[in-house]
mmCIF file of C-alpha atoms and ligand atoms in Angstrom:
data_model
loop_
_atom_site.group_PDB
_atom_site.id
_atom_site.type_symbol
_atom_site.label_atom_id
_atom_site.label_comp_id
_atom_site.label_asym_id
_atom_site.label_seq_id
_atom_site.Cartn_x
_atom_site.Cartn_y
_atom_site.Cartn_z
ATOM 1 C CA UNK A 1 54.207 15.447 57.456
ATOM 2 C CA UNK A 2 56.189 14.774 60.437
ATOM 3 C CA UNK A 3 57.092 16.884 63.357
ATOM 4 C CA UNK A 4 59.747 19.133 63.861
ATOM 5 C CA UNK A 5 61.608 18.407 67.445
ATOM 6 C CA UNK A 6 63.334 21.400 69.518
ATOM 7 C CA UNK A 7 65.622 20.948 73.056
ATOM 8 C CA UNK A 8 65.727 24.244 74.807
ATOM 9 C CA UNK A 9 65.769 23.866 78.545
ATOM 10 C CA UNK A 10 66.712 26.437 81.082
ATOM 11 C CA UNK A 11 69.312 24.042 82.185
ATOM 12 C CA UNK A 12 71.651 25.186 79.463
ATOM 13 C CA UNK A 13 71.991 28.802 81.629
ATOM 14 C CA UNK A 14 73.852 26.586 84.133
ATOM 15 C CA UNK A 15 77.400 26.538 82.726
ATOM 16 C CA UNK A 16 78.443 30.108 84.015
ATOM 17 C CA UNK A 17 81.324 31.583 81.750
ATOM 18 C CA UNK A 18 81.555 34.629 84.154
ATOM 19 C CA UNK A 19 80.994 38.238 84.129
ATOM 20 C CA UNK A 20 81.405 39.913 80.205
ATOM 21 C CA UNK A 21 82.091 36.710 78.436
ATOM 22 C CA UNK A 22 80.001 36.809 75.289
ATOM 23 C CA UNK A 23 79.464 32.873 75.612
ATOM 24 C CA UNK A 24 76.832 33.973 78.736
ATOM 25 C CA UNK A 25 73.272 32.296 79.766
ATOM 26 C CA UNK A 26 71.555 34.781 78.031
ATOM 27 C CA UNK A 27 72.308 32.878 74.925
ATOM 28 C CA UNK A 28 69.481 30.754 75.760
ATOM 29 C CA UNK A 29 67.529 33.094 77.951
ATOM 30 C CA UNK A 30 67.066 34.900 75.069
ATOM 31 C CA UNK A 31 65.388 31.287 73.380
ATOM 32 C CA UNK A 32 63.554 30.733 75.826
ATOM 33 C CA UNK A 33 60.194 32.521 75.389
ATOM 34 C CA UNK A 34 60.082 32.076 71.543
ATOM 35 C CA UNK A 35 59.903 28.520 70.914
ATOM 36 C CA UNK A 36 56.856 26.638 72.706
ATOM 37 C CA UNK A 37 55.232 23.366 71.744
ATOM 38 C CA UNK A 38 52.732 23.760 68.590
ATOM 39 C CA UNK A 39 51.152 21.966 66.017
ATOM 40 C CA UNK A 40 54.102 20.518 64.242
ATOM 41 C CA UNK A 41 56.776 21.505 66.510
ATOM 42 C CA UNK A 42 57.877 19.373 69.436
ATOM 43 C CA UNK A 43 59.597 19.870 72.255
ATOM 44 C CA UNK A 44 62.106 17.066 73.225
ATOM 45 C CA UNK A 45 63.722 16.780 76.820
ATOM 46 C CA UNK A 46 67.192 16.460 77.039
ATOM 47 C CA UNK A 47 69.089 14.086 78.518
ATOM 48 C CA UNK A 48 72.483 13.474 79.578
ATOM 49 C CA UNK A 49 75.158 11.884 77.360
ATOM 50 C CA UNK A 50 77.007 9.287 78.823
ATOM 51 C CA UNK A 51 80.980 8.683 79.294
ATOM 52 C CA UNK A 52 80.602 6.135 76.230
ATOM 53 C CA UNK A 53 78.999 8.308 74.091
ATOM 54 C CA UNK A 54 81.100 11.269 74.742
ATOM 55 C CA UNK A 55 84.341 8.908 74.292
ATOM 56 C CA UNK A 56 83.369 8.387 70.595
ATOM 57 C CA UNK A 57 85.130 11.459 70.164
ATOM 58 C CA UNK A 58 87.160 13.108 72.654
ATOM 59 C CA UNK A 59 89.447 10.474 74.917
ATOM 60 C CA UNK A 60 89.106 9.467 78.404
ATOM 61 C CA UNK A 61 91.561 11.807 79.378
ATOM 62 C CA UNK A 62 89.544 14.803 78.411
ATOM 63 C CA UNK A 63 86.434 13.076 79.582
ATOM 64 C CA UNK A 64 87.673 12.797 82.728
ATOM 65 C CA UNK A 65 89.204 16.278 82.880
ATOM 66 C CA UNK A 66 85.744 17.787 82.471
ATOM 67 C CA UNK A 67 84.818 15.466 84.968
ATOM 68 C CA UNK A 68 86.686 16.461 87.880
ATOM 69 C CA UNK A 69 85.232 19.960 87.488
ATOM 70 C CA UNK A 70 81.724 18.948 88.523
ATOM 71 C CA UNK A 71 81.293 21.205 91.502
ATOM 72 C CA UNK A 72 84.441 23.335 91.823
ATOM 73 C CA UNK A 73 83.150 27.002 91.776
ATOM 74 C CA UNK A 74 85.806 28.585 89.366
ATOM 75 C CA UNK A 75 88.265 27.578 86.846
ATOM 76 C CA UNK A 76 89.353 27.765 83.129
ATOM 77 C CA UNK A 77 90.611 25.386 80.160
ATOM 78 C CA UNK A 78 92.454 28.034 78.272
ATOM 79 C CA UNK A 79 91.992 31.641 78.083
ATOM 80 C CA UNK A 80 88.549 31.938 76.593
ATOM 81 C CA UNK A 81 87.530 28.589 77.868
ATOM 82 C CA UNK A 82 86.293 29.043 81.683
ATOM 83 C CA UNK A 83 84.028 26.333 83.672
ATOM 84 C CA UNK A 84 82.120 26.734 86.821
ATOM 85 C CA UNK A 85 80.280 23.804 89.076
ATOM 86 C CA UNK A 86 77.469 23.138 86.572
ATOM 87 C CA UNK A 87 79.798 23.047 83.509
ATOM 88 C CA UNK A 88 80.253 18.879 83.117
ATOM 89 C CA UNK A 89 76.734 18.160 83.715
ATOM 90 C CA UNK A 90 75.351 21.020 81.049
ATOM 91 C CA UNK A 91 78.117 20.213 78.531
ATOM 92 C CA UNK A 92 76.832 16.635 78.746
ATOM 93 C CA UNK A 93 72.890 17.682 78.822
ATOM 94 C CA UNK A 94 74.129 19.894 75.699
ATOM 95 C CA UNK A 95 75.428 16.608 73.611
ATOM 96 C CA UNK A 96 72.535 14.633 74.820
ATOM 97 C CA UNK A 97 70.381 16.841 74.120
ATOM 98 C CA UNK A 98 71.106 16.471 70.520
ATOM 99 C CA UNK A 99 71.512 12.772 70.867
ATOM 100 C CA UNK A 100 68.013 12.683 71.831
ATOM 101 C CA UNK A 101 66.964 14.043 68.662
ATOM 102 C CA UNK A 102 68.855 12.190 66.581
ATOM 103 C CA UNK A 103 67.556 9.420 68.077
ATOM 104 C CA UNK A 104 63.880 10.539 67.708
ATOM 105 C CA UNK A 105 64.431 11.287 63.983
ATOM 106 C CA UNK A 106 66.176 7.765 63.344
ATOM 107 C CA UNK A 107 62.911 6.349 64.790
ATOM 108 C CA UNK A 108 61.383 8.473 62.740
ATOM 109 C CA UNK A 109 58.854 9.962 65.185
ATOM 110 C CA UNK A 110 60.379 13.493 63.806
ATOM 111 C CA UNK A 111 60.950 14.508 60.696
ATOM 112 C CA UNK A 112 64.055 16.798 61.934
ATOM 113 C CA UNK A 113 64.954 19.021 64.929
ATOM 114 C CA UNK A 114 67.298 21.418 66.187
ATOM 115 C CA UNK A 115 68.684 21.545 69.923
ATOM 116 C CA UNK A 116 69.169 25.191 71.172
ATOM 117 C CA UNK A 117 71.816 24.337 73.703
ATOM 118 C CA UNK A 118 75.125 25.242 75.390
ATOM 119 C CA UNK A 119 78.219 25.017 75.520
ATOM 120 C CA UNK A 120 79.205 24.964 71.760
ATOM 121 C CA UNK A 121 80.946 22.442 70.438
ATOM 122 C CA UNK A 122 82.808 22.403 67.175
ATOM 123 C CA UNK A 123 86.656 23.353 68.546
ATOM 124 C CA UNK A 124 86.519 20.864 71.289
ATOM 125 C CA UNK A 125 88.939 18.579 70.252
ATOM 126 C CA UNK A 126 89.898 15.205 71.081
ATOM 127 C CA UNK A 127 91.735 15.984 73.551
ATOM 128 C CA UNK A 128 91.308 19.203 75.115
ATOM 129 C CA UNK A 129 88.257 21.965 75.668
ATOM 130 C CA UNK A 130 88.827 25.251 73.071
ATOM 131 C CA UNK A 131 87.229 28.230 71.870
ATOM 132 C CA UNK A 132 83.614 28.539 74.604
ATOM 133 C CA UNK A 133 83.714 24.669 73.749
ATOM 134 C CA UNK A 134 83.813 21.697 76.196
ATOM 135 C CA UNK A 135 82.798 18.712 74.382
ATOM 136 C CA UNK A 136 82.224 18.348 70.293
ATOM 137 C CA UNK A 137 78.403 18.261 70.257
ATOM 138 C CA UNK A 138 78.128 17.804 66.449
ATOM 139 C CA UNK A 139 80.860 15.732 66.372
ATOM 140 C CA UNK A 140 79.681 13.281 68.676
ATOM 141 C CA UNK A 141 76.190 13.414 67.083
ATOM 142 C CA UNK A 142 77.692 12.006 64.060
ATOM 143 C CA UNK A 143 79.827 9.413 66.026
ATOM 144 C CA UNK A 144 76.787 8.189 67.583
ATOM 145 C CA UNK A 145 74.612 7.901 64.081
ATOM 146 C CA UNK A 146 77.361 5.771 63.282
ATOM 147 C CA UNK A 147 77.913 3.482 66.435
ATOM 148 C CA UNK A 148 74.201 2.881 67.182
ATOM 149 C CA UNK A 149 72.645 2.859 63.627
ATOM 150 C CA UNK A 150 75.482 1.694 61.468
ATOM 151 C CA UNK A 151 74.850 5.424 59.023
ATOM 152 C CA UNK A 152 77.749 5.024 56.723
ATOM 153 C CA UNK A 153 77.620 8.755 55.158
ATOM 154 C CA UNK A 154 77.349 11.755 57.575
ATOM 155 C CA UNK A 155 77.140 15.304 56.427
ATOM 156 C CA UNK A 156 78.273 17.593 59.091
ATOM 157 C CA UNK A 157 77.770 21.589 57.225
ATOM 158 C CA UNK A 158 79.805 24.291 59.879
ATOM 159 C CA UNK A 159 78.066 27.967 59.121
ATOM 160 C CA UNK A 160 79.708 29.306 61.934
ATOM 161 C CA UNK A 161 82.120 32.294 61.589
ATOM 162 C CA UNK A 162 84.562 30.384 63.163
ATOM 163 C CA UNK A 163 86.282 27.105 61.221
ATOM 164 C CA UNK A 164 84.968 23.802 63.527
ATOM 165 C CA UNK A 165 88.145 22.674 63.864
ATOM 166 C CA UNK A 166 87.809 19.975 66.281
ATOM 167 C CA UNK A 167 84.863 18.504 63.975
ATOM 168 C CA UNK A 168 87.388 18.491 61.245
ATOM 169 C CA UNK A 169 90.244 16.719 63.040
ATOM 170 C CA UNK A 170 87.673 13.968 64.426
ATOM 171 C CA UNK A 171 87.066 13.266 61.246
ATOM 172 C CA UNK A 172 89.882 14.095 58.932
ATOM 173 C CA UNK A 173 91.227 10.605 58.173
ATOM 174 C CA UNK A 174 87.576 9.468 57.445
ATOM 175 C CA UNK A 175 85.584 9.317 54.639
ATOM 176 C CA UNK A 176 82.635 8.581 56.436
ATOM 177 C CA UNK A 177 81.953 12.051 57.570
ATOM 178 C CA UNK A 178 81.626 15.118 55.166
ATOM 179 C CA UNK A 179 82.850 17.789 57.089
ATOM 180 C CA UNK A 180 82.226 21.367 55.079
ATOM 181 C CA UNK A 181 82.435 24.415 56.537
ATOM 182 C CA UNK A 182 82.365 28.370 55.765
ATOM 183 C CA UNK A 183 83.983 30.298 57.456
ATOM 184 C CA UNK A 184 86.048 33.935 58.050
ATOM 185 C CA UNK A 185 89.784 32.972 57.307
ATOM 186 C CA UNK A 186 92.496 34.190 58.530
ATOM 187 C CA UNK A 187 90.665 33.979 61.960
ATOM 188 C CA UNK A 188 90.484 32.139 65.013
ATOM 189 C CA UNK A 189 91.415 29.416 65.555
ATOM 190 C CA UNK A 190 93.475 29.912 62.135
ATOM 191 C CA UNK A 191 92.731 26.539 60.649
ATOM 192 C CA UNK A 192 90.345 25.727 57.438
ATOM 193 C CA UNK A 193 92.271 26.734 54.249
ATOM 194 C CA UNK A 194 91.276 25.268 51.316
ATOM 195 C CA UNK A 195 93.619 23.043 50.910
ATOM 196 C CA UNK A 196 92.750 20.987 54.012
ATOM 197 C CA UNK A 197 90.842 18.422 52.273
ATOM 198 C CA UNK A 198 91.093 15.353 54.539
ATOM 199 C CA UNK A 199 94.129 13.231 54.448
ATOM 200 C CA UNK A 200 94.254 9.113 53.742
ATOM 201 C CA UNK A 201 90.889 7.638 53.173
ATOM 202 C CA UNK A 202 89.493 11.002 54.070
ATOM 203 C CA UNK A 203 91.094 12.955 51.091
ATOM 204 C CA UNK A 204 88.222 14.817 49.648
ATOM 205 C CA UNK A 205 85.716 14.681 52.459
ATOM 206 C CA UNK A 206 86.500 17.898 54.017
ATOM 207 C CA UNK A 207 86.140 21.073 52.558
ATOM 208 C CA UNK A 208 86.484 24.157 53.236
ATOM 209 C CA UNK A 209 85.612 27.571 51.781
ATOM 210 C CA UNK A 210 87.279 30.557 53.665
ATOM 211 C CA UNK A 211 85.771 33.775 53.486
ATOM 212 C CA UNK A 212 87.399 37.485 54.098
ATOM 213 C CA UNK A 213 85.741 39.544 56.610
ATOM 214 C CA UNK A 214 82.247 41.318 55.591
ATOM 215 C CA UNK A 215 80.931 38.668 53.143
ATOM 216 C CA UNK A 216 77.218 38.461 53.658
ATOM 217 C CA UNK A 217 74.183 36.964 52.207
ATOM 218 C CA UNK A 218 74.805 37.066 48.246
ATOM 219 C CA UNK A 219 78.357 35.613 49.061
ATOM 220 C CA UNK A 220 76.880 32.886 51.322
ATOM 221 C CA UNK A 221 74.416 32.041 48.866
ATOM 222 C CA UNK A 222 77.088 31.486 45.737
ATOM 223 C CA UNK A 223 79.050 29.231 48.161
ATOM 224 C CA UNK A 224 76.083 27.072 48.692
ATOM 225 C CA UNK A 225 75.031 27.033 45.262
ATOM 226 C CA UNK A 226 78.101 26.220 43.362
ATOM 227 C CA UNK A 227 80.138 23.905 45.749
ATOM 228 C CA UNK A 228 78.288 23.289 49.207
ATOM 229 C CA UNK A 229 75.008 21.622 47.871
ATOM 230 C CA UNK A 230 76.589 20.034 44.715
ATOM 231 C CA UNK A 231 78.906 18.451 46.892
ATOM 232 C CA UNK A 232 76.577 17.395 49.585
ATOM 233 C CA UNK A 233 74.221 16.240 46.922
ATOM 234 C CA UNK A 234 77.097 13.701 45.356
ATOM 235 C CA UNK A 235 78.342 12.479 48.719
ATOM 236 C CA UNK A 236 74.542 11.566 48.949
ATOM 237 C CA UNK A 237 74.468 12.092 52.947
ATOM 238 C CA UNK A 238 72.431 9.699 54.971
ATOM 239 C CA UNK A 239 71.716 12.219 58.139
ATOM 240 C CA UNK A 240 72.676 16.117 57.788
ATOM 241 C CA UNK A 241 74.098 17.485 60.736
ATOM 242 C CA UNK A 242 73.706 21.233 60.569
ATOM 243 C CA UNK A 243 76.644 23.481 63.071
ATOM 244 C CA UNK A 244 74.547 26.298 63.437
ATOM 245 C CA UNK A 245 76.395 28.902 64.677
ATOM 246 C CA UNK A 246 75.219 32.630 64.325
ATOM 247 C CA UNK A 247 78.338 34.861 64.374
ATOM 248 C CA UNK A 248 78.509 35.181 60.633
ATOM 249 C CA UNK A 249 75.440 37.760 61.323
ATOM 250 C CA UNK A 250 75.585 41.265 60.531
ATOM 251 C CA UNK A 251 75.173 42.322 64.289
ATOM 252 C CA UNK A 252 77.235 40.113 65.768
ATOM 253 C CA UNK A 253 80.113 41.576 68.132
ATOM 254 C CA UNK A 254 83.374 38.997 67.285
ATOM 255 C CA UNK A 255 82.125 37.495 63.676
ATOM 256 C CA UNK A 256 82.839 40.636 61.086
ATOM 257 C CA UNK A 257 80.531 39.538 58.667
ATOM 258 C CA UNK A 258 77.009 40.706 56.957
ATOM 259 C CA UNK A 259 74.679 37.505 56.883
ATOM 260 C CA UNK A 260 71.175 38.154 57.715
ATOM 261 C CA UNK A 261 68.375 35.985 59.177
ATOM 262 C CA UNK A 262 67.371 35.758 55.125
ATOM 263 C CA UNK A 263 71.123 34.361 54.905
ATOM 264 C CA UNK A 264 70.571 31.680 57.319
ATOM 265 C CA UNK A 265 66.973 30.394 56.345
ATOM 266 C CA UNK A 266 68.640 30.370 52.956
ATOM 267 C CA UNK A 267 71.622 28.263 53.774
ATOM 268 C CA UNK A 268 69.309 25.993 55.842
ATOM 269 C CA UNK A 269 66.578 25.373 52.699
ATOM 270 C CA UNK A 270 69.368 24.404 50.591
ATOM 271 C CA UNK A 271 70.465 21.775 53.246
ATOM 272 C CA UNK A 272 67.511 20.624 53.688
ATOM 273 C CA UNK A 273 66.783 20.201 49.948
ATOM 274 C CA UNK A 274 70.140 17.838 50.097
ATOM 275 C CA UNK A 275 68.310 15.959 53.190
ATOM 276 C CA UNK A 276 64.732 15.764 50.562
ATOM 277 C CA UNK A 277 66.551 14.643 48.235
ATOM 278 C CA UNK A 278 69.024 12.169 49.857
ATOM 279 C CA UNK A 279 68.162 10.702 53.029
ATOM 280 C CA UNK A 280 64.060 11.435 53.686
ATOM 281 C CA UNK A 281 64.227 14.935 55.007
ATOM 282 C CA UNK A 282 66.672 13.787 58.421
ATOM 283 C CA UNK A 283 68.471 16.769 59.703
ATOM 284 C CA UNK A 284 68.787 18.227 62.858
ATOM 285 C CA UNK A 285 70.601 21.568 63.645
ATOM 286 C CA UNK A 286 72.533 22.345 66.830
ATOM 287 C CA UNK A 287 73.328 25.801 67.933
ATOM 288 C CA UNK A 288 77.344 26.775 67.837
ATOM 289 C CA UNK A 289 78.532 30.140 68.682
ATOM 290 C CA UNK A 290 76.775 33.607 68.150
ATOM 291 C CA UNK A 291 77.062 35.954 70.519
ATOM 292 C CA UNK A 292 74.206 39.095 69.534
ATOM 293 C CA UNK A 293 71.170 38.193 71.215
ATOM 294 C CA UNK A 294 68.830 39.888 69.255
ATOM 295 C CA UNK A 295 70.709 38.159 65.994
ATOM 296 C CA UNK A 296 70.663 34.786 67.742
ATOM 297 C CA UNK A 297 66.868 34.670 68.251
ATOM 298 C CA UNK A 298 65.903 35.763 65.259
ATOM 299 C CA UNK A 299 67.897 34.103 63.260
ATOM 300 C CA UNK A 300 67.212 30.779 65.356
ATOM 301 C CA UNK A 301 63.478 31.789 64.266
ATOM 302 C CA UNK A 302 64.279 32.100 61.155
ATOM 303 C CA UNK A 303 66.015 28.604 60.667
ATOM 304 C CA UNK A 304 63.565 27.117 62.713
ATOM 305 C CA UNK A 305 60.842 28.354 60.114
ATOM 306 C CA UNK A 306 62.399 26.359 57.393
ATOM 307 C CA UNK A 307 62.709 23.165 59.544
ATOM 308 C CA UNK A 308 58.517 23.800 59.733
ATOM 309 C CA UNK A 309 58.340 23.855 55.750
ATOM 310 C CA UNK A 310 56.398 26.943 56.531
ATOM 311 C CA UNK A 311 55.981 28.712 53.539
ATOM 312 C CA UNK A 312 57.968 31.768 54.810
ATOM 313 C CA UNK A 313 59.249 33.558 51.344
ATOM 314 C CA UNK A 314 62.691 34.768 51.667
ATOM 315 C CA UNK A 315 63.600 37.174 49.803
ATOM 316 C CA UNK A 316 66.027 36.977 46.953
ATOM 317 C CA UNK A 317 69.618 37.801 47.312
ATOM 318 C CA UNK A 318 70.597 41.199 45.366
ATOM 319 C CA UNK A 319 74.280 42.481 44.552
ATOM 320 C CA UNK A 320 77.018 41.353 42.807
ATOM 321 C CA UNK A 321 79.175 38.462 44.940
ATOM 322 C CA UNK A 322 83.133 39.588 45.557
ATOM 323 C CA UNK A 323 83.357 35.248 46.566
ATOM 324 C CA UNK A 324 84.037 34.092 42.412
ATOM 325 C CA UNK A 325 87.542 34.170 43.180
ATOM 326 C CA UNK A 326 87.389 31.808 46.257
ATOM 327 C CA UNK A 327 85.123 29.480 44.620
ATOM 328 C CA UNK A 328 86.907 29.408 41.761
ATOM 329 C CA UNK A 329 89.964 28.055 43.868
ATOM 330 C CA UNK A 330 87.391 25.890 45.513
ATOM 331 C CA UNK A 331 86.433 24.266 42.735
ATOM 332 C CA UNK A 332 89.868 23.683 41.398
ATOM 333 C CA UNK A 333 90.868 21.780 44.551
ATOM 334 C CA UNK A 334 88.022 19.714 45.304
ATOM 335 C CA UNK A 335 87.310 19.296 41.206
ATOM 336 C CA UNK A 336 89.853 16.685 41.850
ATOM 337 C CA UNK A 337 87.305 14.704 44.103
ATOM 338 C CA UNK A 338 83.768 15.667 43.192
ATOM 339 C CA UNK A 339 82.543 15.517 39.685
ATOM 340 C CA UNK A 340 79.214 17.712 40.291
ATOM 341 C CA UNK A 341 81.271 20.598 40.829
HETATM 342 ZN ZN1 ZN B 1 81.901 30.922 66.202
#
């Protein structure tokens, strides 16, 4: 079987958010001492994406923006959305870093990967930084499957708390990317309804399934049963991008919800039985937001474990799910473009 690749580098501590932002270093500090290189497991070194890769998605404009902050001490994008002199070169180490394993998978000297890195990416839009987010990691990940390898059907699956709304809107008109995503709704940054569904040639390949605060596992794991992995499974994905982002977790500070690591090693199985099953096992995760430590390493553990194949039982989901309702209304609005559900 073929080895699982990792990117966690100490370089990722170098974009410094300042003093009590929960997007801090210690995000990957935290990583750091878990994963090493095993039997099986790989570790990749990053590299930096360049202007032409990054341009896929976002526009020179923004490119540039980021740019000019290479060295200047202090600054901000928005509100929550602060840079410091290290910012450009480990947002572009962060995309490359998955680009790297993509490419490794492609050449099939992995079977699939995840990149532990920072900044986030999925509400960097085209043009503009957002939300902790300076360039679209995932969303140039699936960009770049597309430009260099000609992959005509993407899968990009957002578990983060928050809706990836800059992967959406790079995407939106295009029905080469599936973009699904779960999600707390009403929340920041207040899109993802249900009925955003793509527009034009798109219509159909987004969807989204907005949760209420303090949904947890058994909720999670109806979502992915009924709509997410049917779905996925018709749209017949040639690469699976995974957003992994770990604020839907029970102990995280902003999220409000009640997955646990068992949620997320769930969630990831069932993607990666879409990957089996579609496209040779090819999907790489990259880390989103997530902001408990002790949540984000263990649950990165915990993912990680199902990348391996190990044999890790997890354990079945008990309680009755309150998410019928929203799946129900799911189903009615994507029934209209996917027969499997
Ligand atoms: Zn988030």
């Amino acid at each position: 079987m073929k080895e699982t690749g990792f990117v966690l580098d100490e370089r990722y501590t170098h974009h410094d958010t300042g003093a009590g932002h929960p997007e801090r270093a210690q995000r990957i500090e935290v990583l750091l001492p878990v994963f090493a290189e095993r039997p099986g497991l790989r570790r990749v070194a990053p590299r930096a994406a360049t202007g032409d890769e990054i341009t896929l998605v976002h526009d020179d404009g923004h490119f540039e923006a980021v740019a000019s902050t290479r060295g200047v001490a202090h600054g901000a994008f928005d509100g929550d959305t602060p840079f410091s002199a290290e910012s450009f070169d480990t947002a572009t180490l962060a995309a490359g870093g998955l680009l790297e394993v993509l490419d490794q998978v492609m050449a099939g000297e992995l079977g699939n990967g995840f990149a532990m890195v920072r900044p986030p990416g999925h509400h960097a839009e085209r043009a503009r930084a957002m939300g902790f987010c300076l360039f679209n990691n995932a969303a140039i990940g699936a960009a770049y499957l597309r430009a260099k390898f000609g992959l005509q059907r993407i899968l990009v699956m957002d578990w983060d708390v928050h809706h990836g709304n800059g992967t959406q809107h790079s995407f939106y008109s295009d029905p080469g990317v599936l973009y699904m995503s779960t999600h707390r709704y009403p929340f920041y940054p207040g899109t993802g309804a249900i009925d955003e569904v793509g527009r034009g040639d798109g219509t159909g390949f987004t969807v989204n399934v907005p949760f209420p605060g303090g949904f947890g596992d058994v909720e999670y794991a109806a979502a992915f049963e009924s709509v997410i992995a049917p779905i996925a499974e018709e749209f017949a994905p040639e690469f699976v991008i995974i957003s992994a982002g770990f604020d839907p977790h029970a102990r995280d500070p902003l999220g409000g919800m009640a997955v646990t690591e068992a949620g997320f090693a769930r969630m990831a199985r069932s993607l990666l039985g879409v990957a089996d099953r579609c496209c040779d096992g090819r999907a790489v995760a990259v880390l989103e937001g997530g902001y408990d430590l002790t949540a984000i390493r263990d649950s990165s553990a915990a993912v990680m474990a199902q990348l391996l194949r190990s044999d890790v039982d997890i354990p079945g989901v008990t309680g009755e799910s309150r998410a019928a309702p929203i799946i129900e209304a799911v189903r009615k609005v994507q029934g209209e473009y996917w027969k499997g559900i």
